[in-house]
XYZ file of C-alpha atoms in Angstrom:
736
model
C 124.399 83.028 72.145
C 123.751 86.383 70.588
C 126.979 88.102 69.556
C 125.429 91.236 68.088
C 126.273 93.991 70.581
C 126.492 97.753 70.523
C 130.038 98.859 71.330
C 131.066 101.989 73.149
C 132.896 103.090 70.020
C 129.550 103.395 68.242
C 128.367 106.082 70.646
C 128.629 109.828 70.174
C 130.641 111.980 72.544
C 127.468 113.260 74.219
C 126.326 109.732 74.900
C 129.737 108.843 76.325
C 129.533 111.822 78.654
C 126.069 110.741 79.758
C 127.364 107.224 80.428
C 130.230 108.535 82.582
C 127.834 110.662 84.616
C 125.387 107.799 84.991
C 128.116 105.485 86.228
C 128.702 107.727 89.265
C 125.060 108.444 90.121
C 122.244 106.588 91.778
C 118.488 107.081 91.679
C 116.390 106.687 94.803
C 112.701 107.044 95.501
C 111.499 108.586 98.772
C 108.057 108.620 100.340
C 107.196 112.226 101.193
C 104.305 112.933 103.533
C 102.415 116.082 104.576
C 102.224 117.576 101.059
C 98.867 119.342 100.781
C 98.967 120.665 97.232
C 101.051 120.704 94.064
C 102.869 123.828 95.288
C 104.347 121.732 98.112
C 105.916 119.457 95.505
C 107.392 122.495 93.780
C 108.934 123.741 97.030
C 110.620 120.406 97.771
C 111.789 120.046 94.186
C 113.434 123.474 94.219
C 115.164 122.698 97.505
C 116.606 119.380 96.291
C 117.808 120.794 92.968
C 119.974 123.358 94.745
C 122.195 120.631 96.197
C 125.499 120.070 94.445
C 125.574 116.518 93.125
C 121.829 116.288 92.424
C 121.277 115.706 88.713
C 117.503 115.402 88.683
C 114.755 115.772 91.298
C 111.101 115.101 90.642
C 108.513 115.390 93.389
C 104.939 114.274 92.800
C 101.988 115.463 94.838
C 99.548 112.862 93.498
C 101.586 109.879 94.704
C 103.427 111.628 97.581
C 106.801 110.491 96.275
C 110.125 112.025 95.258
C 112.580 110.473 92.802
C 116.100 111.890 92.986
C 119.168 111.120 90.862
C 122.351 112.144 92.675
C 126.050 111.440 93.069
C 126.485 109.729 96.457
C 130.115 110.823 96.563
C 128.998 114.467 96.689
C 125.690 114.393 98.560
C 124.373 111.581 100.733
C 120.885 110.137 100.855
C 120.631 111.106 104.528
C 121.382 114.746 103.658
C 118.583 114.801 101.084
C 116.099 113.299 103.544
C 117.210 115.829 106.157
C 116.634 118.688 103.712
C 113.056 117.529 103.165
C 112.543 117.295 106.932
C 113.949 120.821 107.363
C 111.146 122.112 105.153
C 108.600 120.648 107.556
C 107.746 117.495 105.629
C 108.431 113.934 106.722
C 110.319 111.675 104.321
C 111.742 108.168 104.358
C 113.416 105.774 101.955
C 110.832 103.836 99.984
C 109.802 100.541 101.607
C 106.497 98.798 102.133
C 106.879 98.625 105.907
C 107.951 102.224 106.433
C 105.147 103.457 104.219
C 102.550 101.351 105.996
C 103.700 102.696 109.373
C 103.689 106.273 108.091
C 100.218 105.888 106.591
C 98.888 104.515 109.880
C 100.453 107.424 111.772
C 99.076 109.985 109.329
C 95.565 108.546 109.474
C 95.574 108.757 113.279
C 96.809 112.360 113.088
C 94.125 113.378 110.583
C 91.401 111.791 112.700
C 92.700 113.352 115.911
C 93.124 116.867 114.479
C 89.812 116.892 112.650
C 87.981 115.399 115.628
C 89.376 117.935 118.110
C 88.775 120.889 115.787
C 85.205 119.780 115.046
C 84.396 119.214 118.720
C 85.724 122.637 119.697
C 83.987 124.311 116.754
C 80.638 122.819 117.789
C 81.092 124.042 121.361
C 82.100 127.523 120.172
C 78.994 127.614 117.980
C 76.865 126.630 120.996
C 78.343 129.498 123.016
C 78.013 131.985 120.169
C 74.425 131.114 119.234
C 72.826 132.757 122.317
C 74.581 136.019 121.443
C 72.982 136.012 117.997
C 69.543 135.060 119.312
C 69.397 137.410 122.281
C 71.165 140.394 120.717
C 71.021 143.476 122.976
C 68.572 141.810 125.383
C 71.297 139.545 126.852
C 72.308 140.350 130.431
C 75.526 142.455 130.488
C 77.506 140.084 132.710
C 76.550 136.932 130.702
C 77.742 138.099 127.266
C 81.456 138.552 128.159
C 81.410 135.233 130.020
C 80.251 133.385 126.881
C 82.796 135.248 124.748
C 85.754 134.384 127.013
C 84.598 130.759 127.206
C 84.477 130.661 123.394
C 88.035 132.030 123.284
C 89.255 129.298 125.638
C 87.655 126.605 123.461
C 89.151 128.170 120.340
C 92.729 128.117 121.646
C 93.282 124.344 121.030
C 92.047 124.808 117.465
C 94.318 127.762 116.726
C 97.392 126.605 118.636
C 97.290 122.820 118.057
C 95.038 121.772 115.179
C 96.221 124.523 112.831
C 99.955 123.891 113.300
C 100.301 122.236 109.895
C 99.092 125.457 108.279
C 101.655 127.523 110.176
C 104.485 125.201 109.154
C 103.352 125.408 105.555
C 103.211 129.202 105.645
C 106.717 129.384 107.117
C 107.995 127.140 104.326
C 106.437 129.399 101.719
C 107.952 132.485 103.328
C 111.437 130.920 103.412
C 111.141 129.836 99.781
C 109.597 133.214 98.808
C 106.717 131.414 97.088
C 103.370 132.453 98.604
C 100.809 129.656 98.430
C 97.619 128.318 99.945
C 98.988 127.858 103.457
C 99.884 131.544 103.612
C 96.353 132.501 102.586
C 94.915 130.156 105.203
C 97.169 131.490 107.969
C 96.371 135.100 107.060
C 92.683 134.310 107.390
C 93.128 132.501 110.723
C 95.502 135.046 112.294
C 93.635 138.148 111.146
C 90.248 136.806 112.277
C 91.611 135.558 115.607
C 93.685 138.665 116.388
C 90.850 140.982 115.383
C 88.386 139.077 117.570
C 90.701 139.110 120.605
C 91.252 142.850 120.168
C 87.494 143.459 119.969
C 86.932 141.242 123.029
C 89.490 143.140 125.108
C 88.263 146.535 123.877
C 84.636 145.557 124.398
C 83.608 146.750 120.926
C 83.259 145.224 117.472
C 82.337 141.804 116.124
C 83.861 138.506 117.207
C 84.789 135.768 114.693
C 85.607 132.897 117.044
C 82.963 130.683 115.452
C 84.231 131.530 111.958
C 87.831 130.650 112.832
C 86.886 127.360 114.485
C 84.635 126.321 111.606
C 87.215 127.422 109.027
C 89.959 125.266 110.546
C 87.703 122.257 111.159
C 86.255 122.213 107.634
C 89.653 122.743 106.035
C 91.141 119.859 108.026
C 88.214 117.717 106.930
C 88.801 118.522 103.272
C 92.501 117.744 103.550
C 91.709 114.461 105.249
C 89.305 113.615 102.424
C 91.962 114.455 99.817
C 94.555 112.363 101.683
C 92.239 109.354 101.884
C 91.557 109.689 98.162
C 95.277 109.588 97.359
C 95.732 106.485 99.499
C 92.850 104.744 97.707
C 94.534 105.524 94.398
C 97.773 104.044 95.721
C 95.898 100.929 96.816
C 94.405 100.578 93.319
C 97.880 100.747 91.793
C 99.167 98.123 94.217
C 96.234 95.813 93.435
C 96.918 96.177 89.727
C 100.595 95.450 90.321
C 99.785 92.244 92.182
C 97.545 91.090 89.325
C 99.993 91.977 86.516
C 101.520 88.506 86.428
C 100.513 87.092 83.033
C 103.610 88.065 81.047
C 106.057 85.399 79.845
C 109.847 85.429 80.201
C 112.640 83.038 79.155
C 114.183 81.348 82.206
C 117.012 78.818 82.309
C 118.973 76.782 84.822
C 122.703 76.234 84.956
C 125.207 77.735 82.511
C 123.908 76.355 79.222
C 121.076 78.565 78.058
C 120.246 76.775 74.784
C 119.629 73.390 76.430
C 117.818 74.600 79.542
C 115.800 77.672 78.524
C 112.015 77.568 78.914
C 109.188 80.106 78.729
C 107.594 80.705 82.116
C 105.092 83.184 83.567
C 106.719 86.214 85.143
C 104.624 85.520 88.236
C 106.745 82.398 88.865
C 110.085 84.239 88.764
C 111.795 84.320 92.140
C 114.957 86.088 93.307
C 117.964 84.131 92.063
C 116.389 82.932 88.795
C 118.417 83.525 85.604
C 116.559 85.146 82.690
C 117.331 85.759 79.025
C 116.184 89.166 77.745
C 115.931 89.658 73.980
C 116.571 92.861 72.051
C 113.636 95.239 72.440
C 112.214 93.487 75.487
C 111.621 95.111 78.849
C 113.383 93.992 81.987
C 110.494 92.095 83.660
C 111.695 92.266 87.275
C 114.366 94.102 89.181
C 117.575 92.190 88.519
C 121.374 92.224 88.229
C 123.185 92.052 84.887
C 125.382 88.957 84.436
C 126.508 88.989 80.790
C 128.809 91.727 79.492
C 127.379 95.190 78.913
C 123.770 96.238 78.446
C 122.362 99.370 76.833
C 118.953 100.262 78.254
C 116.328 102.872 77.526
C 115.197 103.999 80.986
C 113.032 106.935 79.872
C 109.995 105.151 81.267
C 111.582 105.339 84.717
C 113.840 108.395 84.745
C 112.436 110.630 82.033
C 115.840 110.777 80.318
C 115.884 109.744 76.643
C 119.602 108.836 76.364
C 120.453 105.145 76.503
C 122.224 104.070 79.686
C 125.163 101.666 79.640
C 125.324 99.059 82.389
C 128.252 96.754 83.151
C 128.088 93.236 84.531
C 127.091 93.260 88.190
C 125.037 96.462 87.994
C 121.345 96.626 88.879
C 118.688 96.809 86.159
C 115.259 98.191 87.041
C 112.043 96.568 85.869
C 110.563 98.464 82.936
C 113.865 99.453 81.289
C 114.083 98.428 77.606
C 117.025 96.318 76.410
C 118.301 98.196 73.343
C 121.494 96.173 72.777
C 122.011 92.486 72.202
C 120.389 89.723 74.224
C 121.535 89.672 77.846
C 121.518 87.313 80.807
C 120.286 88.660 84.137
C 119.642 87.324 87.628
C 116.351 88.314 89.317
C 116.506 90.062 92.695
C 112.780 90.775 93.198
C 109.362 89.349 92.373
C 107.010 90.733 89.739
C 104.726 92.266 92.372
C 107.496 94.306 93.960
C 108.968 95.358 90.605
C 105.711 96.166 88.798
C 104.370 98.205 91.678
C 107.437 100.429 91.571
C 107.138 100.777 87.780
C 103.411 101.620 87.878
C 103.956 104.169 90.626
C 106.619 105.770 88.422
C 104.105 105.930 85.581
C 101.573 107.505 87.921
C 104.171 110.111 88.864
C 104.991 111.022 85.278
C 101.429 110.936 83.959
C 100.186 113.642 86.329
C 103.308 115.787 86.624
C 103.146 118.588 83.979
C 99.638 120.025 84.416
C 99.793 119.755 88.199
C 102.951 121.847 88.487
C 101.732 124.337 85.931
C 98.650 125.006 88.062
C 100.744 125.215 91.229
C 102.941 127.858 89.616
C 99.888 129.888 88.590
C 98.460 129.755 92.112
C 101.795 130.632 93.721
C 102.879 133.389 91.347
C 99.669 135.151 90.375
C 96.651 134.171 92.442
C 98.089 134.756 95.920
C 99.496 138.262 95.273
C 96.197 139.216 93.639
C 94.241 137.856 96.609
C 96.360 139.808 99.102
C 95.980 142.960 97.030
C 92.186 142.598 96.910
C 91.954 141.980 100.671
C 94.197 144.974 101.460
C 92.314 147.225 99.080
C 89.014 146.139 100.621
C 90.280 146.986 104.111
C 91.479 150.483 103.203
C 88.403 151.322 101.119
C 86.080 150.266 103.959
C 88.206 151.913 106.675
C 86.230 155.229 106.664
C 83.185 153.220 107.748
C 84.998 151.884 110.789
C 87.801 149.467 111.601
C 85.344 146.702 112.525
C 83.574 146.786 109.152
C 86.840 147.038 107.204
C 88.379 144.158 109.133
C 85.304 141.945 108.785
C 85.174 142.352 105.016
C 88.936 141.856 104.553
C 88.791 138.677 106.631
C 85.823 137.416 104.627
C 87.747 138.014 101.399
C 90.813 136.149 102.692
C 88.785 133.160 103.862
C 86.325 132.758 101.021
C 88.917 133.139 98.253
C 91.373 130.544 99.584
C 92.399 128.672 96.380
C 92.082 125.164 97.841
C 89.443 124.056 95.362
C 91.404 125.430 92.417
C 94.598 123.660 93.454
C 92.786 120.361 94.070
C 90.867 120.426 90.791
C 93.573 118.927 88.560
C 95.827 116.630 90.632
C 93.012 114.791 92.416
C 91.161 114.130 89.162
C 94.350 113.060 87.390
C 95.358 110.615 90.111
C 91.834 109.202 90.220
C 91.849 108.806 86.434
C 95.154 106.943 86.478
C 93.902 104.537 89.154
C 90.516 104.086 87.447
C 92.045 103.251 84.081
C 94.596 100.970 85.695
C 91.849 98.910 87.312
C 90.415 98.455 83.807
C 93.664 97.179 82.369
C 94.893 100.517 80.978
C 98.136 102.258 81.959
C 97.983 105.997 81.263
C 101.463 107.370 80.586
C 100.536 111.001 79.836
C 97.421 112.582 81.291
C 97.572 115.300 78.624
C 96.395 112.815 75.968
C 92.960 112.579 77.618
C 91.939 115.776 75.873
C 93.083 114.416 72.494
C 91.348 111.114 73.147
C 88.108 112.926 73.834
C 88.370 114.802 70.505
C 89.586 111.822 68.444
C 87.810 111.340 65.123
C 90.234 109.107 63.228
C 91.478 105.679 64.333
C 94.340 103.840 62.619
C 94.665 100.170 63.558
C 97.405 97.664 62.957
C 96.163 94.231 61.857
C 98.432 91.376 62.928
C 98.515 91.051 66.697
C 96.101 93.928 67.212
C 92.975 92.761 65.384
C 94.058 89.249 64.433
C 96.010 86.362 65.910
C 98.488 84.707 63.494
C 99.019 80.961 63.356
C 101.238 78.560 61.416
C 99.206 76.608 58.841
C 102.032 74.412 57.592
C 105.300 74.033 55.690
C 105.319 73.381 51.942
C 108.027 72.656 49.380
C 110.339 71.150 52.000
C 113.848 70.551 50.657
C 114.923 66.909 50.582
C 117.805 67.309 53.060
C 115.507 68.660 55.780
C 112.796 66.950 57.828
C 109.675 68.719 59.140
C 111.065 68.563 62.700
C 114.424 70.038 61.712
C 112.797 72.861 59.773
C 110.349 73.715 62.556
C 113.091 73.740 65.206
C 115.322 75.886 63.001
C 112.454 78.341 62.466
C 111.808 78.534 66.207
C 115.475 79.191 66.983
C 115.730 81.975 64.405
C 112.494 83.558 65.615
C 113.751 83.570 69.210
C 115.406 86.933 68.490
C 112.197 88.571 67.189
C 109.421 90.340 69.084
C 106.228 89.979 67.049
C 102.972 87.992 67.436
C 103.890 85.919 64.358
C 107.267 85.007 65.864
C 105.460 83.720 68.954
C 103.267 81.489 66.758
C 106.310 80.137 64.918
C 108.215 79.451 68.135
C 105.237 77.600 69.593
C 105.366 75.098 66.712
C 108.879 73.868 67.598
C 109.564 70.272 68.574
C 110.016 69.652 72.310
C 113.232 67.730 71.620
C 116.395 69.142 73.287
C 118.302 71.629 71.156
C 122.062 71.215 70.953
C 122.604 73.768 68.202
C 125.353 76.399 68.158
C 123.507 79.683 67.595
C 125.328 82.920 66.745
C 124.648 86.432 65.492
C 120.841 86.373 65.504
C 119.461 89.579 63.972
C 115.896 90.749 63.590
C 114.802 93.309 60.969
C 111.286 94.451 61.960
C 108.760 93.997 59.169
C 111.185 91.933 57.054
C 112.578 88.863 58.808
C 115.304 87.294 60.921
C 118.692 85.812 60.159
C 121.455 84.072 62.042
C 124.179 81.423 61.997
C 123.229 77.967 63.268
C 125.944 75.287 63.409
C 128.099 77.386 61.084
C 125.410 77.891 58.387
C 123.730 81.252 57.754
C 119.935 81.171 57.434
C 117.380 83.813 56.481
C 113.693 83.629 57.414
C 111.087 86.166 56.342
C 109.532 87.859 53.350
C 110.601 86.930 49.854
C 112.538 90.151 49.317
C 114.428 89.603 52.571
C 115.286 85.971 51.767
C 116.348 86.954 48.237
C 119.435 88.599 49.739
C 120.874 85.147 50.493
C 119.145 82.918 47.951
C 117.189 84.005 44.896
C 113.639 82.667 44.814
C 111.853 81.953 41.540
C 109.777 84.937 40.383
C 106.492 83.069 40.660
C 107.216 82.010 44.228
C 108.486 85.402 45.366
C 105.169 86.983 44.368
C 103.256 84.774 46.831
C 102.161 85.535 50.375
C 104.339 82.913 52.076
C 107.280 83.393 54.383
C 110.472 81.647 53.347
C 113.341 79.834 55.040
C 116.567 79.632 53.034
C 120.334 79.284 53.196
C 123.049 79.839 50.588
C 122.072 76.588 48.890
C 118.557 77.831 48.149
C 115.053 77.858 49.688
C 114.436 75.232 52.364
C 110.662 75.588 52.669
C 107.746 77.954 52.357
C 105.782 78.805 55.505
C 102.045 79.286 55.132
C 100.652 81.594 57.790
C 96.991 82.066 58.639
C 95.167 84.384 61.030
C 91.915 84.639 62.948
C 90.081 87.646 64.328
C 90.716 88.314 67.976
C 87.693 88.155 70.287
C 86.150 91.593 70.542
C 87.704 92.926 67.311
C 84.340 93.328 65.554
C 82.793 95.083 68.561
C 85.791 97.409 68.965
C 85.766 98.500 65.329
C 81.991 99.048 65.457
C 82.346 101.351 68.484
C 85.239 103.256 66.925
C 83.274 103.735 63.690
C 80.574 105.533 65.667
C 83.224 108.003 66.809
C 84.903 108.643 63.476
C 86.852 107.161 60.602
C 88.538 103.766 61.055
C 91.391 102.593 58.860
C 93.620 99.520 58.954
C 97.341 100.105 58.443
C 99.029 96.742 58.017
C 102.428 95.611 56.831
C 100.833 92.420 55.507
C 99.882 91.703 51.880
C 97.151 93.976 50.582
C 94.611 91.281 49.747
C 94.980 89.825 53.267
C 94.400 93.245 54.751
C 91.331 93.807 52.599
C 89.892 90.423 53.583
C 90.104 91.291 57.266
C 88.777 94.779 56.547
C 85.730 93.272 54.843
C 85.018 91.108 57.901
C 85.214 94.189 60.119
C 83.252 96.483 57.815
C 86.174 98.845 57.249
C 86.564 100.261 53.749
C 89.652 102.472 53.861
C 92.701 100.202 54.132
C 96.363 100.348 53.234
C 98.278 97.115 52.691
C 102.003 96.506 53.160
C 103.092 100.022 54.218
C 106.536 100.616 55.661
C 106.883 102.287 59.079
C 107.698 105.543 57.290
C 104.542 105.296 55.185
C 102.484 104.754 58.318
C 103.943 107.932 59.761
C 103.182 109.834 56.540
C 99.583 108.629 56.671
C 99.271 109.909 60.226
C 100.704 113.279 59.194
C 98.399 113.618 56.182
C 95.314 112.969 58.316
C 96.440 115.517 60.884
C 96.992 118.104 58.166
C 93.411 117.454 57.066
C 92.264 118.490 60.534
C 91.777 115.076 62.152
C 92.788 114.070 65.664
C 94.494 110.729 65.093
C 94.591 107.763 67.449
C 96.927 104.948 66.420
C 96.491 101.462 67.894
C 99.207 98.868 67.340
C 101.633 96.371 68.765
C 104.751 96.077 66.594
C 108.075 97.852 66.352
C 107.059 98.952 62.847
C 104.285 101.010 64.478
C 106.695 103.044 66.615
C 107.370 105.695 63.949
C 103.648 106.301 63.523
C 103.217 106.290 67.296
C 105.610 109.207 67.581
C 103.481 111.372 65.293
C 99.976 110.310 66.354
C 97.996 112.497 68.740
C 97.370 109.418 70.883
C 99.295 106.134 70.635
C 97.722 103.030 72.193
C 99.714 99.804 72.570
C 97.683 96.608 72.954
C 98.686 93.897 75.385
C 100.571 91.860 72.760
C 102.755 94.854 71.891
C 106.516 94.607 72.090
C 108.086 96.259 75.098
C 109.827 98.834 72.908
C 106.447 99.779 71.408
C 104.894 100.071 74.844
C 107.672 102.446 75.858
C 106.748 104.843 73.019
C 102.980 104.641 73.591
C 100.832 107.151 75.460
C 98.432 104.459 76.666
C 99.312 100.804 77.293
C 96.759 97.994 77.584
C 97.655 95.413 80.206
C 94.415 93.518 79.597
C 94.058 91.080 76.705
C 90.477 92.239 76.079
C 90.088 94.619 73.134
C 86.995 96.052 74.811
C 89.302 97.859 77.249
C 90.269 100.257 74.449
C 86.712 101.498 73.980
C 86.303 101.565 77.781
C 89.416 103.715 77.949
C 87.952 106.233 75.509
C 84.656 106.353 77.414
C 86.460 106.796 80.724
C 88.666 109.509 79.236
C 85.569 111.476 78.204
C 84.139 111.194 81.703
C 87.460 112.196 83.252
C 87.751 115.270 81.066
C 84.207 116.293 81.943
C 85.032 115.965 85.628
C 88.242 118.000 85.260
C 86.480 120.717 83.276
C 83.621 120.912 85.761
C 86.146 121.087 88.621
C 87.937 124.030 87.047
C 84.656 125.704 86.088
C 83.328 125.369 89.630
C 86.553 126.515 91.339
C 86.973 129.554 89.100
C 83.288 130.496 89.130
C 83.177 130.163 92.907
C 86.031 132.634 93.394
C 84.790 135.044 90.724
C 81.299 135.157 92.255
C 82.140 134.872 95.963
C 84.848 137.532 96.233
C 82.638 140.450 95.070
C 79.948 139.360 97.558
C 82.528 139.322 100.357
C 83.837 142.761 99.350
C 80.284 144.131 99.291
C 79.600 142.781 102.790
C 76.960 140.192 101.838
C 79.115 137.364 103.234
C 80.486 137.384 106.764
C 83.570 135.370 107.837
C 81.485 132.448 109.151
C 79.638 131.999 105.880
C 82.941 132.483 104.058
C 84.594 129.633 105.975
C 81.695 127.311 105.203
C 81.722 128.337 101.545
C 85.473 127.793 101.187
C 85.341 124.306 102.646
C 82.205 123.455 100.700
C 83.847 124.440 97.405
C 86.778 122.081 98.084
C 84.420 119.321 99.154
C 82.451 119.730 95.925
C 85.657 119.214 93.946
C 86.540 116.061 95.878
C 83.037 114.592 95.644
C 82.968 115.356 91.928
C 86.230 113.448 91.477
C 84.782 110.465 93.322
C 82.212 110.121 90.537
C 85.054 108.519 88.581
C 84.734 104.999 89.923
C 88.027 103.165 90.383
C 86.736 99.593 90.532
C 85.299 97.993 87.427
C 82.503 96.372 89.411
């Protein structure tokens, strides 16, 4: 077993404090329904954060979910759910059944509300049309009859169908954050009240048709946006169900060394015991069995500090094991675990820009809109109350910021789902802009562009057989996470292993060492092996890997490599976009040989992780936007500095955790597809913002000048939101 563990004494005081807090907190995910825009997420988030005992609350409009970390001894889960309900939203603890029931209920409600509002709006239009056609020639007793009939048909729309808008406006008033619902309600109430007053007084214009059409079209747009979110969720769930090709070490009984075997994660069932190496991700939701574990859960919680778990505690799929190897017992299947992890990624990828836009709309746009409408009313008042009211209502309706608020989150959620269906997990939506501007691509070689393989063992020492050496190599490499270590492990003999293994340690980019049956062995580069047994100068200059103990070298390991399918095509496509360079930790002449096959001229052989990072920095200082593509732990330093970091499917779990984009497909072509899709997504987002802003800038002056009446304004407002949604749907989710 692996004895190398991180002890609590090695931690700083701040980390100890974080561990103590974590030990008394729990993190739960809730499904939150009835959110209509990113500002709704902000309202709920602010409410939850005010509770004593809540450490972190993140609410996501795109996925309609809230993730809350809290101390159950101070505040209960039921109290948090009740607080969300008090705001007018419905919430429930995350479960497939409860969500399915809620989705079915919401779909029926959307259909019913939109259907009733549309039916009433059509009838109101039929009653209003004769008034427009006949004008003053209509018989005096017929006109009021049609107007009162229109009012009766409008009442279900205003009192029943529009209730969600009233609840939203009341929430915004209580939270003192004016938003879209307040703008909508102001338009509905002012137009309805003004029309009723004119009807009773017998003078002035009536806007019954405008109100009915405004509500019906707005409900239709919200239904369209809701259906789009559910399709994105379905795409994530489909991807989760297909993400079953990973491999994990499973064993039966209490003796790991004799019973451990590599199996597909898709075959893991609750109750199975798994062995998780250093740097690997927890593949499924499970319970820790062996000692303590130190996990990086930033992928799931957003917190960078490592979290200490004791035996018996739950570990969530996607957390990275940062301590020694651990034994866990699975409590869920890969489908259940991966879906939760991908939904978390969807939450985090679309969070920052969405909330930034919501804040802009809430803090600046709404007060400006109200000021413009009020100013319009008072300026037009000398011309008559009817004219002033009509123009103010038109301004309120036509400038409703629905399209502006939908422009970013709908496109971001669609982009996440579209890339996911292509085998790409987008961790930060902000990198799409950098990916579109990228003009320099740095690629790792081994595992990214090539597949390593064991050619053979040479110079075998007399006291070792080929089988013994190969099994010893496989055991030592069991602690490493690298494509080459996988090739070396695959060459082991299938004979049972009854070896006593202790203190396995992996130094990325150098080699592995450990104690087997009381003897210390080193396996790796010549300079790494020289620390235990000096190699002859001529041999240490070669390109072999070495296995040695204190008695001297045991054998030399000749390693070969072949180009991965699609490597030539990928490099050719990247070269059309900018400069391509290979950064490899392998020997320089090996790197140059592969570079020649790929038609790449600028290469750097055998750089350290720090040198890779310096190369990234130097290119950025020269004005380049750098994309780094890799798979190994030695790429993580460069990943941190690159504008965009892409981890290929063979990447270690620790590398995936530091990447901006993660490939779940084994096809290298998905990387170029990702770049193409990112360009399309950015064009859609830019056109959405351009349309939403241009619409308001152009439409408001026309409404102020009287060229647009409330009916036309309601149609224009809904049409602008529909244009945004239809534009987003140009980003196809399925790969066809």
